[in-house]
Coordinates of N, CA and C in Angstrom, one line a residue:
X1412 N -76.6 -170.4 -118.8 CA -77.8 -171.2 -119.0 C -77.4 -172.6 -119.2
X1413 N -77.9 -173.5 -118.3 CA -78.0 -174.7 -118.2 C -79.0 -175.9 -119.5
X1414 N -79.0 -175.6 -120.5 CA -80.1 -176.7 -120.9 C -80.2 -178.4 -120.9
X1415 N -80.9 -179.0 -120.6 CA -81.0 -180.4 -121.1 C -82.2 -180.7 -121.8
X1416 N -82.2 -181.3 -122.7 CA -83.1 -181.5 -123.8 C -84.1 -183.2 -123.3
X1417 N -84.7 -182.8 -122.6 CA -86.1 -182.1 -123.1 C -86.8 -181.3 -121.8
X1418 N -85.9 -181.1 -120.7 CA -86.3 -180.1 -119.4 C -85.1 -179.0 -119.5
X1419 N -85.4 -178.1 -118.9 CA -84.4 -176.8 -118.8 C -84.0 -176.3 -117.4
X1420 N -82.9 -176.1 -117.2 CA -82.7 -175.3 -115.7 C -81.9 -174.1 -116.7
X1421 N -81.9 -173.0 -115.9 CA -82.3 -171.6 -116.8 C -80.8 -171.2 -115.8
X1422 N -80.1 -170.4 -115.7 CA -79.1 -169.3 -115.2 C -78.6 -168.3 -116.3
X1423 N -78.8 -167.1 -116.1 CA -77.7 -165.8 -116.7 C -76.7 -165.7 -116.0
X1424 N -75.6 -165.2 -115.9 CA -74.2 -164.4 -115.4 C -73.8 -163.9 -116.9
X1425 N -73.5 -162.4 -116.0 CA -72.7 -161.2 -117.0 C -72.6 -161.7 -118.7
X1426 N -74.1 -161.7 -119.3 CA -74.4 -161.8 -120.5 C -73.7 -163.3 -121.1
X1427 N -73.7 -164.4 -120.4 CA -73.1 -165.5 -121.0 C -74.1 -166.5 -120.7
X1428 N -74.0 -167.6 -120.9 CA -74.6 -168.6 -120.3 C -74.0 -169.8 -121.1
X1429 N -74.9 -171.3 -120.8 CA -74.3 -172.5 -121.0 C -75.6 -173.0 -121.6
X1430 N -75.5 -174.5 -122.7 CA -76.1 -175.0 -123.5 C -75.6 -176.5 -123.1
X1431 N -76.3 -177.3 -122.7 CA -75.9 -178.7 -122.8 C -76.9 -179.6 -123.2
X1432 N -76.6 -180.8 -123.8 CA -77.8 -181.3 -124.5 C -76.6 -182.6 -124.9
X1433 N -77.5 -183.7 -125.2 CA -77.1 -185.7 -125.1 C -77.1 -186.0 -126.5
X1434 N -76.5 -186.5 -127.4 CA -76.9 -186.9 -128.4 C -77.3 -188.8 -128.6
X1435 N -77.7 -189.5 -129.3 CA -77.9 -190.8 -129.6 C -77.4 -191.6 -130.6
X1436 N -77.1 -192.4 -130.6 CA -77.0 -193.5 -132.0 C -77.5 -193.0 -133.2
X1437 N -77.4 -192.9 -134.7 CA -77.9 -192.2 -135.5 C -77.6 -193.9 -136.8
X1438 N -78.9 -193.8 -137.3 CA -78.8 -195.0 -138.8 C -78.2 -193.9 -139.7
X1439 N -79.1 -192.6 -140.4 CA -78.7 -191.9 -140.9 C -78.1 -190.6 -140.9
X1440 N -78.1 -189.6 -141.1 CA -76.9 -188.4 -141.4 C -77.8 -187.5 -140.4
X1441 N -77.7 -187.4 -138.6 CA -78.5 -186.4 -138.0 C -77.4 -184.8 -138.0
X1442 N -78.6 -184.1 -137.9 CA -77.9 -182.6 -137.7 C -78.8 -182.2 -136.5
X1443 N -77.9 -181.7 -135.5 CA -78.2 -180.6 -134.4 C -78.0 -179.1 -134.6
X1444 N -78.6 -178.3 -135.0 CA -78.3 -176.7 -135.1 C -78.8 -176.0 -133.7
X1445 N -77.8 -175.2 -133.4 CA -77.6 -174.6 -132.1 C -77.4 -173.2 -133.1
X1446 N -78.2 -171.9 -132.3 CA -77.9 -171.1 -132.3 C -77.4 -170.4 -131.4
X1447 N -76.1 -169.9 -131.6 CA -74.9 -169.6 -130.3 C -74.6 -168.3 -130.8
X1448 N -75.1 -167.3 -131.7 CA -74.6 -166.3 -132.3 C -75.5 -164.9 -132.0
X1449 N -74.9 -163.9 -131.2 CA -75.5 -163.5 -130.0 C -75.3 -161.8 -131.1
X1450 N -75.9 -161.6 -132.0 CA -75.7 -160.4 -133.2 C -76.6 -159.3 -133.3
X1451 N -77.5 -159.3 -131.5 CA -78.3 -158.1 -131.7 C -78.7 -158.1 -130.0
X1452 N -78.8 -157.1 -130.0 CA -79.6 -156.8 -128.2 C -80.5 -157.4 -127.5
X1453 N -81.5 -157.9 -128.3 CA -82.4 -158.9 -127.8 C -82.6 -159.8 -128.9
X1454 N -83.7 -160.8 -128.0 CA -83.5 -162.1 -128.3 C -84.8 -162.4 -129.2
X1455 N -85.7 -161.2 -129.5 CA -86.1 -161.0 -130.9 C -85.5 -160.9 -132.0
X1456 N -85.0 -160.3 -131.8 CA -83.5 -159.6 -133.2 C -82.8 -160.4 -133.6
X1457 N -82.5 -161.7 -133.0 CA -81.9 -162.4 -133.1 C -82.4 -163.8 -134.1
X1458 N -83.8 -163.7 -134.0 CA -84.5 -164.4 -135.2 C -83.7 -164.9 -136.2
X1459 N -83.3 -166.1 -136.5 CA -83.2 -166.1 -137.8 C -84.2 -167.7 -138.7
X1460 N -84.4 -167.6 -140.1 CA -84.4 -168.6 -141.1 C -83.2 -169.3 -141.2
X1461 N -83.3 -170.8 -141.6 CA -82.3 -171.6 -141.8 C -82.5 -172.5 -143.0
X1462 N -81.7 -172.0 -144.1 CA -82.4 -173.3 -145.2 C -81.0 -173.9 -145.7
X1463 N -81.0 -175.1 -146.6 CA -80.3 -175.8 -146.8 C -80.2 -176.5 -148.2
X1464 N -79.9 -176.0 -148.9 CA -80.1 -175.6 -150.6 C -81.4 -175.4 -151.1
X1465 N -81.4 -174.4 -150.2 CA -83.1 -173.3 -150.7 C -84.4 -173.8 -149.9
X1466 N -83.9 -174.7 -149.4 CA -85.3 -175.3 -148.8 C -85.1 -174.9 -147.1
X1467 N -86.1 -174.0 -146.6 CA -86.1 -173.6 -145.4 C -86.5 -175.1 -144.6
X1468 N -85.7 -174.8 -143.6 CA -85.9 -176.2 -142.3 C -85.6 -175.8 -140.7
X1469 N -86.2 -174.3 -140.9 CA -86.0 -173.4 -139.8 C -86.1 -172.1 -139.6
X1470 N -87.9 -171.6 -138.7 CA -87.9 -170.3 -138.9 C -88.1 -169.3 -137.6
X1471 N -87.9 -168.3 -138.0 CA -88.0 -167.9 -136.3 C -87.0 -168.6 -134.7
X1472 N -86.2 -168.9 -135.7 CA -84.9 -169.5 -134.7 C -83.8 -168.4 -133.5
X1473 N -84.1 -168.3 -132.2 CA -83.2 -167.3 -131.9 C -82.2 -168.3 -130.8
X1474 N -81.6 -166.9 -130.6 CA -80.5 -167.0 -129.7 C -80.3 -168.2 -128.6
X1475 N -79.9 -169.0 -128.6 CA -80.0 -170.0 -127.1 C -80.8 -170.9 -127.5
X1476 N -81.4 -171.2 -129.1 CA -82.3 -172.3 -128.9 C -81.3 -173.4 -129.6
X1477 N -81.6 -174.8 -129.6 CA -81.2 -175.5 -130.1 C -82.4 -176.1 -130.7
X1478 N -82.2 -177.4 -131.7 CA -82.7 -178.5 -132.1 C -83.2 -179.7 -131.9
X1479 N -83.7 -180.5 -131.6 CA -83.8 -182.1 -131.8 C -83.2 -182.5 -133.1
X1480 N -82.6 -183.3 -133.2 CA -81.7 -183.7 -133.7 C -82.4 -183.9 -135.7
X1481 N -82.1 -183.4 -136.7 CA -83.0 -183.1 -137.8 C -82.0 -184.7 -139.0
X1482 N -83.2 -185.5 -139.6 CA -82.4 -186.4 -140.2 C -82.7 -186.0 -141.6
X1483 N -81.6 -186.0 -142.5 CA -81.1 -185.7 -143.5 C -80.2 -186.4 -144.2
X1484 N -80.6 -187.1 -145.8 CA -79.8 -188.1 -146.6 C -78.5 -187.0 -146.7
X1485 N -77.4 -188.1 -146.9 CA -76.3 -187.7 -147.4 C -75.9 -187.0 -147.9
X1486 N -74.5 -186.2 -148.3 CA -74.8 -185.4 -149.6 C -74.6 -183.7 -149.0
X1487 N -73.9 -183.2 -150.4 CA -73.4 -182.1 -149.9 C -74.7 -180.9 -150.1
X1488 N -74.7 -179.5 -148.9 CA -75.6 -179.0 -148.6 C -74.7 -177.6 -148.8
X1489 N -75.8 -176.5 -149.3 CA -75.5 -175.0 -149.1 C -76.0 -175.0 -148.0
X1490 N -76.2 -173.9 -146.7 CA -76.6 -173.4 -145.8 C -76.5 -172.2 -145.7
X1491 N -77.7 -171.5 -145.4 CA -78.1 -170.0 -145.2 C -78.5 -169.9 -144.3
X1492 N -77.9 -168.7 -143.6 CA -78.7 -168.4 -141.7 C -79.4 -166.8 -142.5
X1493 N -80.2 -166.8 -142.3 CA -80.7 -165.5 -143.2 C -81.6 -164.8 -141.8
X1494 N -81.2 -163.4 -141.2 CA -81.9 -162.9 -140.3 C -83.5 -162.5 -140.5
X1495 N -84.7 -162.6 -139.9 CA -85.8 -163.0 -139.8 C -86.1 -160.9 -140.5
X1496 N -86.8 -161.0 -141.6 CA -86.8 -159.9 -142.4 C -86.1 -159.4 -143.3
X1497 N -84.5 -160.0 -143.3 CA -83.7 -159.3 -143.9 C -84.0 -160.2 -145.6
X1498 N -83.0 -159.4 -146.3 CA -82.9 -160.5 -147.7 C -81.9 -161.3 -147.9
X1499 N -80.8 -161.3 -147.5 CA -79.7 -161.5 -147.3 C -79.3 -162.6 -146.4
X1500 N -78.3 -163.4 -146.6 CA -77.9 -164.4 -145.2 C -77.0 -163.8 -144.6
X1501 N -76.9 -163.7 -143.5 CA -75.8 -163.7 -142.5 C -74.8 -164.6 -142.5
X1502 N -74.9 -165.4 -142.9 CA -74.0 -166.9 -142.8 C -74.2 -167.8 -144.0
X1503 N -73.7 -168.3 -144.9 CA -73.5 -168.8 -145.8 C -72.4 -170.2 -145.9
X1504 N -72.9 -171.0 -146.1 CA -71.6 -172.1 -145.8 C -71.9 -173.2 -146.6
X1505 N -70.9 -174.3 -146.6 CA -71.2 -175.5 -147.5 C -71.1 -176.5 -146.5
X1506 N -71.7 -178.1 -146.3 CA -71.6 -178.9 -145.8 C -71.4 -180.1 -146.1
X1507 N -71.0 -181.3 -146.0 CA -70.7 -182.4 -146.3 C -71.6 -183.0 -145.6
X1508 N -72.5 -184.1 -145.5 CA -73.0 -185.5 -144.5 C -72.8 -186.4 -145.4
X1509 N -72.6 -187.4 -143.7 CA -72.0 -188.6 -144.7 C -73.3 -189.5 -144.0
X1510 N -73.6 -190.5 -144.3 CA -74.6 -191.4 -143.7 C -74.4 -191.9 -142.2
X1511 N -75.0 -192.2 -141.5 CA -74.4 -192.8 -140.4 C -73.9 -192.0 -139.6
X1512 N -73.7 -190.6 -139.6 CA -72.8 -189.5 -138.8 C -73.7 -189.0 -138.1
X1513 N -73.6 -188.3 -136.7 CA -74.2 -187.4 -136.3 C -73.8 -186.2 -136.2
X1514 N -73.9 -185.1 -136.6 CA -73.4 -183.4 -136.6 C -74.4 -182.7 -135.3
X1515 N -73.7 -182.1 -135.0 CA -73.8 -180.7 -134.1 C -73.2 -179.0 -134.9
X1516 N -74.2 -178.5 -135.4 CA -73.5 -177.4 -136.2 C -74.6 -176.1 -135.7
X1517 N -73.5 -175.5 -135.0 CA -73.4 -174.1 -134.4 C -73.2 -172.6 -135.2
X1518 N -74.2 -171.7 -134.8 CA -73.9 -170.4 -135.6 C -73.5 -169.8 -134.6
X1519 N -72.4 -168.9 -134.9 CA -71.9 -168.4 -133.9 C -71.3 -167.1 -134.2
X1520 N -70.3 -166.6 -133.2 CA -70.2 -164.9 -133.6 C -71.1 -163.7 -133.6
X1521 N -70.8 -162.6 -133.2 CA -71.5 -161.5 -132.7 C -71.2 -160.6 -134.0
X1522 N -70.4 -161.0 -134.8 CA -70.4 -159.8 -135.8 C -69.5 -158.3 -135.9
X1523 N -69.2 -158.6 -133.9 CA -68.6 -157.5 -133.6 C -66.8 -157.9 -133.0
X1524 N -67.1 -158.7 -132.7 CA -66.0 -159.6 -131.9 C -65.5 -160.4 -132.7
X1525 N -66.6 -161.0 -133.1 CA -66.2 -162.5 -134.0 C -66.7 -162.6 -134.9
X1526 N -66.4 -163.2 -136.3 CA -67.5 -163.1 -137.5 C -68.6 -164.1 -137.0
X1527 N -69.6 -163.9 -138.3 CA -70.6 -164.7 -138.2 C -70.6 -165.8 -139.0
X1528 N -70.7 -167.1 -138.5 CA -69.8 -168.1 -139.0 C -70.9 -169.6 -138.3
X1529 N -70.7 -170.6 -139.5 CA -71.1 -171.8 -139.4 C -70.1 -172.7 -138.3
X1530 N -69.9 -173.8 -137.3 CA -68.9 -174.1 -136.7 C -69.6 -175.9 -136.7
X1531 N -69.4 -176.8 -137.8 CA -69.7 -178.3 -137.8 C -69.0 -178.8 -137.1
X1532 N -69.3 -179.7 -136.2 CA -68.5 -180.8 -134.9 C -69.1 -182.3 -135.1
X1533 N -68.9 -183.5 -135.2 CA -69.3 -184.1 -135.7 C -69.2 -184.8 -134.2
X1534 N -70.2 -185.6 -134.1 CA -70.2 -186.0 -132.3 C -70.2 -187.7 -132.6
X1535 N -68.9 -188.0 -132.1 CA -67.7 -189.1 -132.4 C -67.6 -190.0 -131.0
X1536 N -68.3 -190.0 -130.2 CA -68.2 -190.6 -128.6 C -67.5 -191.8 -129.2
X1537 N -67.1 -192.5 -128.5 CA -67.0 -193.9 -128.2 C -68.2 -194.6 -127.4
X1538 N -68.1 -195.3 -126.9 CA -69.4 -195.9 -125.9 C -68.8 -196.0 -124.3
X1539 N -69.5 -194.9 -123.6 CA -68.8 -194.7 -122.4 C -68.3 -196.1 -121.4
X1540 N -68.1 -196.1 -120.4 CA -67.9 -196.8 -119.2 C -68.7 -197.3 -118.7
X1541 N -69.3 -198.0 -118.6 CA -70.9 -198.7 -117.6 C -71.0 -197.5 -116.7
X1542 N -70.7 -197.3 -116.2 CA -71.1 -196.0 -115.0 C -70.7 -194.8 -115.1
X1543 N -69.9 -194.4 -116.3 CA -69.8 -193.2 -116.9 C -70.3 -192.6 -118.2
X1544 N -70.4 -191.2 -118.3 CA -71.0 -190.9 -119.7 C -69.9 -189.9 -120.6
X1545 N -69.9 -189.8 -121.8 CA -68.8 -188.5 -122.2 C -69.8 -187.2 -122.1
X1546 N -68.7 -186.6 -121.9 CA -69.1 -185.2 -122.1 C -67.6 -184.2 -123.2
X1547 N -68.4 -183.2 -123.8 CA -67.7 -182.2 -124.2 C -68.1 -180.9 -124.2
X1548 N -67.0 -180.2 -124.0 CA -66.9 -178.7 -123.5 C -66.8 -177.7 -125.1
X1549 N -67.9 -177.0 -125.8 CA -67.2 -176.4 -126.5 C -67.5 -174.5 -126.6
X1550 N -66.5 -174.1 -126.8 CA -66.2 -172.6 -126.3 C -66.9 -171.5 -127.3
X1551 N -68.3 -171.4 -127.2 CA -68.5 -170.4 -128.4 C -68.9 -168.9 -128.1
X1552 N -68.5 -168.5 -126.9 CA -68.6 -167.2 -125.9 C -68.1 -166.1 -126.8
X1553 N -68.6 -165.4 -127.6 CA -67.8 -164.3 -128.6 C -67.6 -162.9 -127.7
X1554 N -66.9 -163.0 -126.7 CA -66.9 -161.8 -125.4 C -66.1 -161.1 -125.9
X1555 N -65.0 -161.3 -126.8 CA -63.6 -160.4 -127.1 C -63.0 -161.1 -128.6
X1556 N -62.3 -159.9 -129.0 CA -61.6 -159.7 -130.1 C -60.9 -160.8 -130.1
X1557 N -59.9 -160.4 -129.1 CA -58.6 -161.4 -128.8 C -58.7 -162.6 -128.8
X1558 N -58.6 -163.7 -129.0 CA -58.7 -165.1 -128.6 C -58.1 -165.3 -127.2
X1559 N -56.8 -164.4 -127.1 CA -56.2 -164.8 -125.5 C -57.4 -164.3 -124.6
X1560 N -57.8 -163.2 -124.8 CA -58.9 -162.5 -124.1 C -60.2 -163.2 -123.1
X1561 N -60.7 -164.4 -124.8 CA -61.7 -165.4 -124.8 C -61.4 -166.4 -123.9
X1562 N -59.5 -166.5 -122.8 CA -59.7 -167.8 -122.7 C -60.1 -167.9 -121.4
X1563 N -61.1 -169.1 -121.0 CA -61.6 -169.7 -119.5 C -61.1 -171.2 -119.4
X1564 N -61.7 -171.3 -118.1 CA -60.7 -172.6 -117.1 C -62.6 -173.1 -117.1
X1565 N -62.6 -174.4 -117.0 CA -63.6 -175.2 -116.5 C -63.5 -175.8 -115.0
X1566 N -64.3 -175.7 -114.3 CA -63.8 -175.8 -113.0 C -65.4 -176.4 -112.3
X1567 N -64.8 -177.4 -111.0 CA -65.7 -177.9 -110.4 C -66.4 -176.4 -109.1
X1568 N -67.3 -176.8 -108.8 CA -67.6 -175.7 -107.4 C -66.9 -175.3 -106.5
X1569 N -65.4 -176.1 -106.2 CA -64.6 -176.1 -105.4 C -63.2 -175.7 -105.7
X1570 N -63.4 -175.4 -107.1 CA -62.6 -174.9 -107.8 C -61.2 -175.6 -108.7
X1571 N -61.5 -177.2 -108.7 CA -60.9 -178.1 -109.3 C -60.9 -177.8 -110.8
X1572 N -60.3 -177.7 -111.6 CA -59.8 -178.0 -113.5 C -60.4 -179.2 -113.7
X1573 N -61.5 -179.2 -114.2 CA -61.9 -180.4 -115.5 C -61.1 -180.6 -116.2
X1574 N -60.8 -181.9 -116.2 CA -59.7 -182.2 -117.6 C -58.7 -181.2 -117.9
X1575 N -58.1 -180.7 -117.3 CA -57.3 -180.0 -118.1 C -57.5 -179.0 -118.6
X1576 N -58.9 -178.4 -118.7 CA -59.1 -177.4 -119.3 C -59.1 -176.1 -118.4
X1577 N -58.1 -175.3 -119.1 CA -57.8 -174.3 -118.5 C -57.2 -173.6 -119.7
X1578 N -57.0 -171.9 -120.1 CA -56.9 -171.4 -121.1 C -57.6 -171.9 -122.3
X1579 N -59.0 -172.1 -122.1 CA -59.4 -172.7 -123.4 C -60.0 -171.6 -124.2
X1580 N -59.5 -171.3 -125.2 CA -60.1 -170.1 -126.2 C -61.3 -170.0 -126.9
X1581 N -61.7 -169.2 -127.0 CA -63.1 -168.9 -128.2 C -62.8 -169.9 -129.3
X1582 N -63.7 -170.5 -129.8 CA -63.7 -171.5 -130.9 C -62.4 -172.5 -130.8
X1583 N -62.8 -173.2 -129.4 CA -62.0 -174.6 -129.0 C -63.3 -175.1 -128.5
X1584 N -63.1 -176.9 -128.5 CA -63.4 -177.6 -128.4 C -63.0 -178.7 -127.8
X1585 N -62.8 -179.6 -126.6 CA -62.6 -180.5 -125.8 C -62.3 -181.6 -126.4
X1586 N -63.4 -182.2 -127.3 CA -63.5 -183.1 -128.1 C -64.3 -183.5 -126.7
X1587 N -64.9 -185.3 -126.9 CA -65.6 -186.5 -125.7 C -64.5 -186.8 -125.2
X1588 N -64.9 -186.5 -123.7 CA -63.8 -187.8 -122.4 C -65.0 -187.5 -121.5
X1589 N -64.5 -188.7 -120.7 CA -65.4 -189.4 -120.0 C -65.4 -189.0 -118.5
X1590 N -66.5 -188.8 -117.9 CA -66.7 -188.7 -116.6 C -67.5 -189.6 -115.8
X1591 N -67.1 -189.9 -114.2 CA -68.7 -190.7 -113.7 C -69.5 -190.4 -113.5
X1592 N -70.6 -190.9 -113.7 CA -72.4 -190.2 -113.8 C -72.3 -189.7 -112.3
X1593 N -72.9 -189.0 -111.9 CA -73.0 -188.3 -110.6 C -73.7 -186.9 -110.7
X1594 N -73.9 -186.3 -109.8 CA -73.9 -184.7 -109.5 C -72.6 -183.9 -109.5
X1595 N -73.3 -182.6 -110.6 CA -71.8 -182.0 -111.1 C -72.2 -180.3 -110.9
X1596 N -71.4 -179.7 -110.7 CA -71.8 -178.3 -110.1 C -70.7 -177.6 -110.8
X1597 N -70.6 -177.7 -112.1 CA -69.7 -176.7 -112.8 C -69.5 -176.0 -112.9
X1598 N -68.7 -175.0 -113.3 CA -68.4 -173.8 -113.8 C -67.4 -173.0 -114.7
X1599 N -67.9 -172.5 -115.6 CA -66.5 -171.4 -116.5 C -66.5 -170.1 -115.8
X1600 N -65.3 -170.5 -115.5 CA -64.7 -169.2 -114.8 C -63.3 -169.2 -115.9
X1601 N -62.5 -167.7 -115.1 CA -61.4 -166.9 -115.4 C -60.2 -168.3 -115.5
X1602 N -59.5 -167.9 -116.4 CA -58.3 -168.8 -116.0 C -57.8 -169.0 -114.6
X1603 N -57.6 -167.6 -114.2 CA -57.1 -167.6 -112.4 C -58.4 -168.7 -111.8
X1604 N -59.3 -169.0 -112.0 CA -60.7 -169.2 -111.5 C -61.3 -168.6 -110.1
X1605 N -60.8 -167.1 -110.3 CA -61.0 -166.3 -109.1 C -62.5 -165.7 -109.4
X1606 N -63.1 -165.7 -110.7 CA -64.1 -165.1 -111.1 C -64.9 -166.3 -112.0
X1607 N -66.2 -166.3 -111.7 CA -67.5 -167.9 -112.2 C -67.7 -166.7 -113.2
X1608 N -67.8 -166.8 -114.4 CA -68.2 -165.9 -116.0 C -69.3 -166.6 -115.9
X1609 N -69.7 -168.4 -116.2 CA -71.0 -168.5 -116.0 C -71.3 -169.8 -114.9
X1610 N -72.5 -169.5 -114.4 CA -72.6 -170.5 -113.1 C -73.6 -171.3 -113.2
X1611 N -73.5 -172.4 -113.9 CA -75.2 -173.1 -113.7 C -75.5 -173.4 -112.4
X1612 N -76.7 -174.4 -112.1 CA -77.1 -174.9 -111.3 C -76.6 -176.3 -111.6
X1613 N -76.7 -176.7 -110.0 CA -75.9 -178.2 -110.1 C -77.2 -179.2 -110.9
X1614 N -76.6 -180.0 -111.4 CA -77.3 -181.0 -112.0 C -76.9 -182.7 -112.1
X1615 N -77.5 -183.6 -112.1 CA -77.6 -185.4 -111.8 C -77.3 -185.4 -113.2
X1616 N -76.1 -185.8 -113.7 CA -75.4 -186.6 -115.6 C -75.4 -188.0 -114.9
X1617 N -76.7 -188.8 -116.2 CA -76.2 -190.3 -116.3 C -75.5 -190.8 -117.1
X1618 N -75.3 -192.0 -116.9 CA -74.3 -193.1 -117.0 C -75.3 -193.2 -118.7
X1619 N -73.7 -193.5 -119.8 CA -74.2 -193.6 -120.9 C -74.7 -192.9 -122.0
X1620 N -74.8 -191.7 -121.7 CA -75.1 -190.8 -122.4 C -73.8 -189.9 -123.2
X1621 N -73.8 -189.2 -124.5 CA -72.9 -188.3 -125.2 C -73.5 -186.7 -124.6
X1622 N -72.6 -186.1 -124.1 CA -73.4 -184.9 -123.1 C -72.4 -183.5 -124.3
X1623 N -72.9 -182.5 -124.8 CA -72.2 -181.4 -125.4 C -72.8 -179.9 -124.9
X1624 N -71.7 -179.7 -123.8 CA -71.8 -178.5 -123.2 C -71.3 -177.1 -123.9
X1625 N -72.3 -176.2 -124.0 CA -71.4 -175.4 -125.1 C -71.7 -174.0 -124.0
X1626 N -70.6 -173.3 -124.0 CA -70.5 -171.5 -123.7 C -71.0 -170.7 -124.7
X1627 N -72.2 -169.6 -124.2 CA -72.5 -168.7 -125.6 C -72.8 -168.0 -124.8
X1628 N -72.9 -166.5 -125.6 CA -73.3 -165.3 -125.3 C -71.5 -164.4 -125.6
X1629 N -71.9 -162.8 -125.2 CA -70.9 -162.0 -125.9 C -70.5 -161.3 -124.9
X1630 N -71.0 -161.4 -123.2 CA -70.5 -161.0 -122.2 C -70.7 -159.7 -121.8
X1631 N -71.8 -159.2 -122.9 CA -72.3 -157.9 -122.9 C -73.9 -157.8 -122.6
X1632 N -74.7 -158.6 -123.5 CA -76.0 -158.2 -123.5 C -76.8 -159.2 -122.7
X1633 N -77.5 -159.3 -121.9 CA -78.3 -159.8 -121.2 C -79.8 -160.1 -122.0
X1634 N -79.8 -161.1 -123.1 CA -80.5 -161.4 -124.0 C -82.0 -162.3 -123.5
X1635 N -83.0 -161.4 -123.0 CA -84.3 -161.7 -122.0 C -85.3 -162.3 -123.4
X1636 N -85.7 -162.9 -122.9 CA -87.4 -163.3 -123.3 C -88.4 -164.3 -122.5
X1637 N -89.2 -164.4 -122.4 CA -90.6 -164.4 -121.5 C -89.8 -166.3 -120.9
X1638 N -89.5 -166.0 -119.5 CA -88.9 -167.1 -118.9 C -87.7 -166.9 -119.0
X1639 N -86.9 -166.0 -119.1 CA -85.6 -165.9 -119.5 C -85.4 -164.2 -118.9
X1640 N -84.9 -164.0 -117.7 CA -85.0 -162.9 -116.9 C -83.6 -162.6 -116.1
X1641 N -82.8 -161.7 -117.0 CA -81.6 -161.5 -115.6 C -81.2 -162.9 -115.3
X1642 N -80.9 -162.7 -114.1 CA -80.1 -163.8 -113.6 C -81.1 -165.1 -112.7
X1643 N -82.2 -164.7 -113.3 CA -83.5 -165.9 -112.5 C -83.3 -167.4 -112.8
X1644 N -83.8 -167.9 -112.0 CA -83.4 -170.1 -112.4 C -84.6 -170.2 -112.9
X1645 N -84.8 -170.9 -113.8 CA -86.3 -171.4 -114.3 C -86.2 -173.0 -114.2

């Protein structure tokens, strides 16, 4: 699955998909929460609450959605991912913001594969190229046990290595480098890159922008809801 915030191009392949979304300039302490944690069959089940020393600031949150970017003073934070009915959190964690930062903070893990786990990235660009934008790649596909198992190659349509990235494992991260704005027709495939795991649809990245492409899903469940069908483009 393809996202950009605030339009969507939609793709499934074999229970995985892709999340990408821009971040901006921040005065104060923004947070992005992505739910990347794929912990039940459907994408009801996957509901969860999100509060942040007791105070909910997210309900009904599932699988594949992300945030607009949430602003929040400084200052250290409990976090609870608590599943939608249960009493209990799933995920429990501490956080630090500092003023002026921007965060990207991911739930992630299947529970079966991978625990279920908070994953903070703090989105650090530099200021791109006049005609280029950064992008980063981060791996949160909980398909297998193994980490070696987990790892994929980023590859153009033609079957070119992005950056280098090849063997990249479950809970790695690229870090920002920079590409030229243009038309891009990616894909995570197999290390060999004999096999596309997931295939977006090609898409126009401009110049200027902080782009964070993320891998999710568990490579098992084909996680449907209304616009969200098998392997259909929306």
């Amino acid at each position: 699955m393809l996202m950009f915030s605030p339009s969507t191009l939609t793709r499934w392949t074999t229970g995985l998909a892709v999340l990408a979304f821009s971040a901006t300039a921040v005065a104060d302490a923004e947070v992005r929460i992505v739910h990347a944690a794929p912990f039940a069959p459907s994408i009801e089940q996957t509901g969860v609450s999100v509060t942040a020393n007791d105070t909910e600031i997210l309900s009904n949150f599932v699988f594949g959605e992300f945030t607009e970017p949430l602003t929040l003073p400084a200052g250290d934070y409990s976090i609870d991912v608590i599943p939608t009915g249960a009493a209990e959190p799933a995920i429990s964690a501490s956080l630090t913001l500092e003023s002026g930062v921007s965060y990207t903070v991911l739930a992630i893990g299947d529970g079966v594969n991978q625990e279920l786990m908070l994953w903070p990235l703090v989105d650090d660009a530099d200021t791109p190229a006049g005609d280029h934008l950064n992008i980063r790649v981060v791996h949160a596909a909980s398909f297998a046990a193994d980490p070696a198992d987990t790892e994929v190659s980023i590859r153009s349509a033609g079957g070119t290595i992005i950056n280098d990235l090849v063997g990249v494992p479950y809970f790695a991260q690229s870090g920002f480098f920079q590409i030229p704005a243009g038309e891009y027709d990616l894909k995570v495939a197999s290390n060999d890159g004999q096999t596309n795991l997931i295939d977006p649809l090609p898409v126009d990245l401009p110049a200027g922008i902080d782009l964070t492409v993320i891998a999710i899903g568990d490579g098992n469940n084909r996680l449907n809801r209304p616009g969200f069908t098998g392997d259909s483009i929306i």
